[in-house]
Tab-separated table of C-alpha atoms in Angstrom:
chain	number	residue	atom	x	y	z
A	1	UNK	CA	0.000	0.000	0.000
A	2	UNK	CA	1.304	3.039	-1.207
A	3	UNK	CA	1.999	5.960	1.674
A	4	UNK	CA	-0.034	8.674	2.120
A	5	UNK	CA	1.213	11.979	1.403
A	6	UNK	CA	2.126	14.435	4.722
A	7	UNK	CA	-1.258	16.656	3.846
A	8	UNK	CA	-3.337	13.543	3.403
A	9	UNK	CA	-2.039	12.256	6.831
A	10	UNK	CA	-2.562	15.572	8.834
A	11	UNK	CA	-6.441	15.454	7.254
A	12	UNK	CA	-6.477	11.888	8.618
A	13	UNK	CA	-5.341	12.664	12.097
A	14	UNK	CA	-8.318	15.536	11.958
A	15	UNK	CA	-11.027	13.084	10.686
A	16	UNK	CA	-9.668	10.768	13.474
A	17	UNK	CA	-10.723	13.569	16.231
A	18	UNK	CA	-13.874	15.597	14.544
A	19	UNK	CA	-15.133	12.695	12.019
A	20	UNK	CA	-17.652	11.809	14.558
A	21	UNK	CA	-21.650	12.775	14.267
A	22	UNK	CA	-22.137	14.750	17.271
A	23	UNK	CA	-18.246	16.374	17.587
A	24	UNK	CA	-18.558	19.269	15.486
A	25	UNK	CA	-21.239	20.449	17.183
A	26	UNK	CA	-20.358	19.879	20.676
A	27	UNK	CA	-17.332	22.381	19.443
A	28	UNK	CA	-20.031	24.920	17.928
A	29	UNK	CA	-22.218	24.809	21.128
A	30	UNK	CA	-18.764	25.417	23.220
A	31	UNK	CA	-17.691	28.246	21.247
A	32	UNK	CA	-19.702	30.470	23.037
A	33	UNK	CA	-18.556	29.264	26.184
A	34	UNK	CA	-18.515	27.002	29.255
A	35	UNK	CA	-21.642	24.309	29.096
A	36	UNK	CA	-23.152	21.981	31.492
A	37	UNK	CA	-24.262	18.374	30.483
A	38	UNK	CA	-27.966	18.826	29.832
A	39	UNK	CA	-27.332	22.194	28.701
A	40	UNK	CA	-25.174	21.091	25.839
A	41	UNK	CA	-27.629	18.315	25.214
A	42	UNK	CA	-30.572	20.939	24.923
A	43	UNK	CA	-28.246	22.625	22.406
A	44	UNK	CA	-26.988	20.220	20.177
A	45	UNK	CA	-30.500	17.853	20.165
A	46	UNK	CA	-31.346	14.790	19.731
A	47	UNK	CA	-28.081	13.381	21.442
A	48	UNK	CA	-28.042	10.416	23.603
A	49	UNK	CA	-27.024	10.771	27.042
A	50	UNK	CA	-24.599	7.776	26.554
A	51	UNK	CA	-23.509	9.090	23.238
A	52	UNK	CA	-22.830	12.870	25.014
A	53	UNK	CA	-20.670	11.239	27.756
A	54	UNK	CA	-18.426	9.191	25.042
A	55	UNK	CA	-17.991	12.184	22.823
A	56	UNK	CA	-17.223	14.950	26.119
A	57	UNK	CA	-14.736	12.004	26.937
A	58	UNK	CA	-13.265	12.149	23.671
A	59	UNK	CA	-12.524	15.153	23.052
A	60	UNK	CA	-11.728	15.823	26.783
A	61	UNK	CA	-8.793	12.680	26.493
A	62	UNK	CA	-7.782	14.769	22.784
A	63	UNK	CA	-6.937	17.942	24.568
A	64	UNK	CA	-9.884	20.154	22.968
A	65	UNK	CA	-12.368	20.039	26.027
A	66	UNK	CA	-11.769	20.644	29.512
A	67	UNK	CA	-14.441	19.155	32.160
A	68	UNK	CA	-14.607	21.411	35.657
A	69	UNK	CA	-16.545	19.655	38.987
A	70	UNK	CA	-17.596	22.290	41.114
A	71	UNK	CA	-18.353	20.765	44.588
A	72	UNK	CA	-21.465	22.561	45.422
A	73	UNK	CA	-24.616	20.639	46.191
A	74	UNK	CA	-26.148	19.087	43.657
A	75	UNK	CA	-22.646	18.705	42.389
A	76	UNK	CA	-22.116	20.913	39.062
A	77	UNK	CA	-19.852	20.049	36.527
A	78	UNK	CA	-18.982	22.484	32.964
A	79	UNK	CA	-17.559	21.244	29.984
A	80	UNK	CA	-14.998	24.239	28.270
A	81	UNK	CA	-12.905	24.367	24.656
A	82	UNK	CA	-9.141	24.533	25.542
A	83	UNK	CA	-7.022	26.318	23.344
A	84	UNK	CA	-6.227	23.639	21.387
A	85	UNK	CA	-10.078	23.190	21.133
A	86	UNK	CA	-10.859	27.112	20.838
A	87	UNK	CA	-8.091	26.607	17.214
A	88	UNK	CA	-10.887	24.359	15.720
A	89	UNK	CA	-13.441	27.841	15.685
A	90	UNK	CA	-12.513	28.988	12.682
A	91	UNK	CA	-12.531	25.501	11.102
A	92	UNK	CA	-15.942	25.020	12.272
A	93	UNK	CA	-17.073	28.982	10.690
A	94	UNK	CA	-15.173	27.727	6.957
A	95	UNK	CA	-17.507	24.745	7.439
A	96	UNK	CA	-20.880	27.062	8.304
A	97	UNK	CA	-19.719	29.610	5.369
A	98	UNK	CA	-19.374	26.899	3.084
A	99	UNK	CA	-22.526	25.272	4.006
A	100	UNK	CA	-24.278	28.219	3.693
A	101	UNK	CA	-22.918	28.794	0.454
A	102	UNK	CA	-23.333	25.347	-0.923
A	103	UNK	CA	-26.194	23.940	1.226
A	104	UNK	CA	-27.719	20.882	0.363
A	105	UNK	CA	-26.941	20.550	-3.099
C-alpha cells in the first residue's frame, strides 16, 4: 500500500478527532462558552445521554475540552474548549460559510 502523502495524513489525524456525528457540534455549542451536560444536550438535540458522555470524553482525552466539577450541592460540573479546542473555531465557521454557500446541493 502506497503511503499517504504528509497533507493527506494531517487530514487523517483531523477526521480521526472531529469525524464523529455529534463532535462538530459539541465544538459549535462550546464556542460560546462554558456548558453543562444537559445544557449542551438541549443545544446540540437529539443526542443520547450515553452518546454525550463518550464524545465529552473524547474530546476531553484529545486535549480540545476541559471538564470542571464544582463541589457545590447538587454537584455541578462544565464542559470548556481549551485552546487547542478554541483553534478548531474557525474551522468550524469555513464549514458554516461553506454550508451556507453550498447547502444541500
Amino acid at each position: 500500500m502506497q503511503e499517504l502523502e504528509p497533507n493527506i495524513q494531517c487530514v487523517t489525524a483531523a477526521v480521526a478527532v472531529l469525524g464523529d456525528k455529534w463532535t462538530p457540534l459539541l465544538i459549535q455549542a462550546l464556542a460560546a462558552g462554558p456548558g453543562r451536560f444537559c445544557a449542551l444536550q438541549d443545544t446540540v438535540g437529539g443526542i443520547n445521554p450515553r452518546t454525550l458522555s463518550a464524545r465529552l470524553a473524547a474530546l476531553e482525552e484529545h486535549g480540545i475540552v476541559t471538564k470542571t466539577t464544582h463541589h457545590t450541592v447538587p454537584p455541578r460540573t462544565e464542559y470548556a474548549l481549551t485552546a487547542k479546542g478554541r483553534d478548531l473555531l474557525p474551522i468550524m465557521e469555513s464549514m458554516s460559510a461553506w454550508s451556507e454557500r453550498y447547502g444541500a446541493q
